[in-house]
Amino acid sequence: EQQVITILVKGSRSAAMEEVVRALQENGTC
């Protein structure tokens, strides 16, 4: 169970980072 939770946490973190990077890129291009 702990492994699944860690995987979900890592997935959510990576997804959040991707969103942040995309937002930064959009702001940078503008």
PDB file of N, CA and C in Angstrom:
ATOM      1  N   GLU A   1       0.845  -1.206   0.000  1.00  0.00           N
ATOM      2  CA  GLU A   1       0.000   0.000   0.000  1.00  0.00           C
ATOM      3  C   GLU A   1       0.878   1.253   0.000  1.00  0.00           C
ATOM      4  N   GLN A   2       1.913   1.245   0.810  1.00  0.00           N
ATOM      5  CA  GLN A   2       2.787   2.426   0.873  1.00  0.00           C
ATOM      6  C   GLN A   2       3.419   2.695  -0.490  1.00  0.00           C
ATOM      7  N   GLN A   3       3.843   1.627  -1.173  1.00  0.00           N
ATOM      8  CA  GLN A   3       4.475   1.817  -2.488  1.00  0.00           C
ATOM      9  C   GLN A   3       3.494   2.490  -3.446  1.00  0.00           C
ATOM     10  N   VAL A   4       2.249   2.049  -3.435  1.00  0.00           N
ATOM     11  CA  VAL A   4       1.251   2.642  -4.337  1.00  0.00           C
ATOM     12  C   VAL A   4       1.073   4.119  -4.001  1.00  0.00           C
ATOM     13  N   ILE A   5       1.025   4.433  -2.719  1.00  0.00           N
ATOM     14  CA  ILE A   5       0.850   5.834  -2.309  1.00  0.00           C
ATOM     15  C   ILE A   5       2.031   6.670  -2.792  1.00  0.00           C
ATOM     16  N   THR A   6       3.250   6.139  -2.612  1.00  0.00           N
ATOM     17  CA  THR A   6       4.433   6.895  -3.043  1.00  0.00           C
ATOM     18  C   THR A   6       4.391   7.110  -4.545  1.00  0.00           C
ATOM     19  N   ILE A   7       3.964   6.097  -5.293  1.00  0.00           N
ATOM     20  CA  ILE A   7       3.880   6.229  -6.755  1.00  0.00           C
ATOM     21  C   ILE A   7       2.869   7.318  -7.114  1.00  0.00           C
ATOM     22  N   LEU A   8       1.720   7.308  -6.435  1.00  0.00           N
ATOM     23  CA  LEU A   8       0.701   8.317  -6.728  1.00  0.00           C
ATOM     24  C   LEU A   8       1.238   9.704  -6.383  1.00  0.00           C
ATOM     25  N   VAL A   9       1.944   9.804  -5.271  1.00  0.00           N
ATOM     26  CA  VAL A   9       2.496  11.102  -4.860  1.00  0.00           C
ATOM     27  C   VAL A   9       3.506  11.572  -5.894  1.00  0.00           C
ATOM     28  N   LYS A  10       4.391  10.672  -6.330  1.00  0.00           N
ATOM     29  CA  LYS A  10       5.391  11.042  -7.335  1.00  0.00           C
ATOM     30  C   LYS A  10       4.688  11.460  -8.619  1.00  0.00           C
ATOM     31  N   GLY A  11       3.649  10.732  -9.010  1.00  0.00           N
ATOM     32  CA  GLY A  11       2.921  11.064 -10.233  1.00  0.00           C
ATOM     33  C   GLY A  11       2.289  12.438 -10.122  1.00  0.00           C
ATOM     34  N   SER A  12       1.672  12.717  -8.971  1.00  0.00           N
ATOM     35  CA  SER A  12       1.031  14.021  -8.800  1.00  0.00           C
ATOM     36  C   SER A  12       2.082  15.120  -8.807  1.00  0.00           C
ATOM     37  N   ARG A  13       3.236  14.838  -8.196  1.00  0.00           N
ATOM     38  CA  ARG A  13       4.298  15.851  -8.156  1.00  0.00           C
ATOM     39  C   ARG A  13       4.808  16.123  -9.560  1.00  0.00           C
ATOM     40  N   SER A  14       5.068  15.061 -10.307  1.00  0.00           N
ATOM     41  CA  SER A  14       5.586  15.233 -11.671  1.00  0.00           C
ATOM     42  C   SER A  14       4.570  15.999 -12.515  1.00  0.00           C
ATOM     43  N   ALA A  15       3.293  15.668 -12.359  1.00  0.00           N
ATOM     44  CA  ALA A  15       2.255  16.349 -13.140  1.00  0.00           C
ATOM     45  C   ALA A  15       2.221  17.825 -12.748  1.00  0.00           C
ATOM     46  N   ALA A  16       2.321  18.105 -11.463  1.00  0.00           N
ATOM     47  CA  ALA A  16       2.299  19.495 -11.004  1.00  0.00           C
ATOM     48  C   ALA A  16       3.512  20.236 -11.557  1.00  0.00           C
ATOM     49  N   MET A  17       4.672  19.580 -11.537  1.00  0.00           N
ATOM     50  CA  MET A  17       5.881  20.220 -12.065  1.00  0.00           C
ATOM     51  C   MET A  17       5.712  20.518 -13.544  1.00  0.00           C
ATOM     52  N   GLU A  18       5.130  19.569 -14.282  1.00  0.00           N
ATOM     53  CA  GLU A  18       4.921  19.785 -15.719  1.00  0.00           C
ATOM     54  C   GLU A  18       4.015  20.992 -15.938  1.00  0.00           C
ATOM     55  N   GLU A  19       2.964  21.103 -15.121  1.00  0.00           N
ATOM     56  CA  GLU A  19       2.048  22.242 -15.273  1.00  0.00           C
ATOM     57  C   GLU A  19       2.789  23.544 -14.984  1.00  0.00           C
ATOM     58  N   VAL A  20       3.621  23.528 -13.950  1.00  0.00           N
ATOM     59  CA  VAL A  20       4.377  24.741 -13.593  1.00  0.00           C
ATOM     60  C   VAL A  20       5.332  25.105 -14.723  1.00  0.00           C
ATOM     61  N   VAL A  21       6.021  24.097 -15.257  1.00  0.00           N
ATOM     62  CA  VAL A  21       6.974  24.357 -16.350  1.00  0.00           C
ATOM     63  C   VAL A  21       6.233  24.919 -17.557  1.00  0.00           C
ATOM     64  N   ARG A  22       5.080  24.347 -17.861  1.00  0.00           N
ATOM     65  CA  ARG A  22       4.308  24.843 -19.012  1.00  0.00           C
ATOM     66  C   ARG A  22       3.891  26.287 -18.776  1.00  0.00           C
ATOM     67  N   ALA A  23       3.440  26.588 -17.571  1.00  0.00           N
ATOM     68  CA  ALA A  23       3.011  27.953 -17.258  1.00  0.00           C
ATOM     69  C   ALA A  23       4.198  28.904 -17.390  1.00  0.00           C
ATOM     70  N   LEU A  24       5.361  28.479 -16.892  1.00  0.00           N
ATOM     71  CA  LEU A  24       6.551  29.338 -16.984  1.00  0.00           C
ATOM     72  C   LEU A  24       6.913  29.559 -18.444  1.00  0.00           C
ATOM     73  N   GLN A  25       6.836  28.510 -19.247  1.00  0.00           N
ATOM     74  CA  GLN A  25       7.178  28.638 -20.667  1.00  0.00           C
ATOM     75  C   GLN A  25       6.205  29.603 -21.346  1.00  0.00           C
ATOM     76  N   GLU A  26       4.921  29.472 -21.047  1.00  0.00           N
ATOM     77  CA  GLU A  26       3.926  30.356 -21.670  1.00  0.00           C
ATOM     78  C   GLU A  26       4.195  31.801 -21.255  1.00  0.00           C
ATOM     79  N   ASN A  27       4.473  32.015 -19.972  1.00  0.00           N
ATOM     80  CA  ASN A  27       4.750  33.372 -19.495  1.00  0.00           C
ATOM     81  C   ASN A  27       6.047  33.887 -20.116  1.00  0.00           C
ATOM     82  N   GLY A  28       7.021  32.996 -20.280  1.00  0.00           N
ATOM     83  CA  GLY A  28       8.308  33.408 -20.849  1.00  0.00           C
ATOM     84  C   GLY A  28       8.143  33.831 -22.303  1.00  0.00           C
ATOM     85  N   THR A  29       7.363  33.069 -23.072  1.00  0.00           N
ATOM     86  CA  THR A  29       7.175  33.395 -24.492  1.00  0.00           C
ATOM     87  C   THR A  29       6.444  34.725 -24.615  1.00  0.00           C
ATOM     88  N   CYS A  30       5.507  34.985 -23.704  1.00  0.00           N
ATOM     89  CA  CYS A  30       4.757  36.234 -23.768  1.00  0.00           C
ATOM     90  C   CYS A  30       5.668  37.380 -23.321  1.00  0.00           C
TER      91      CYS A  30
END
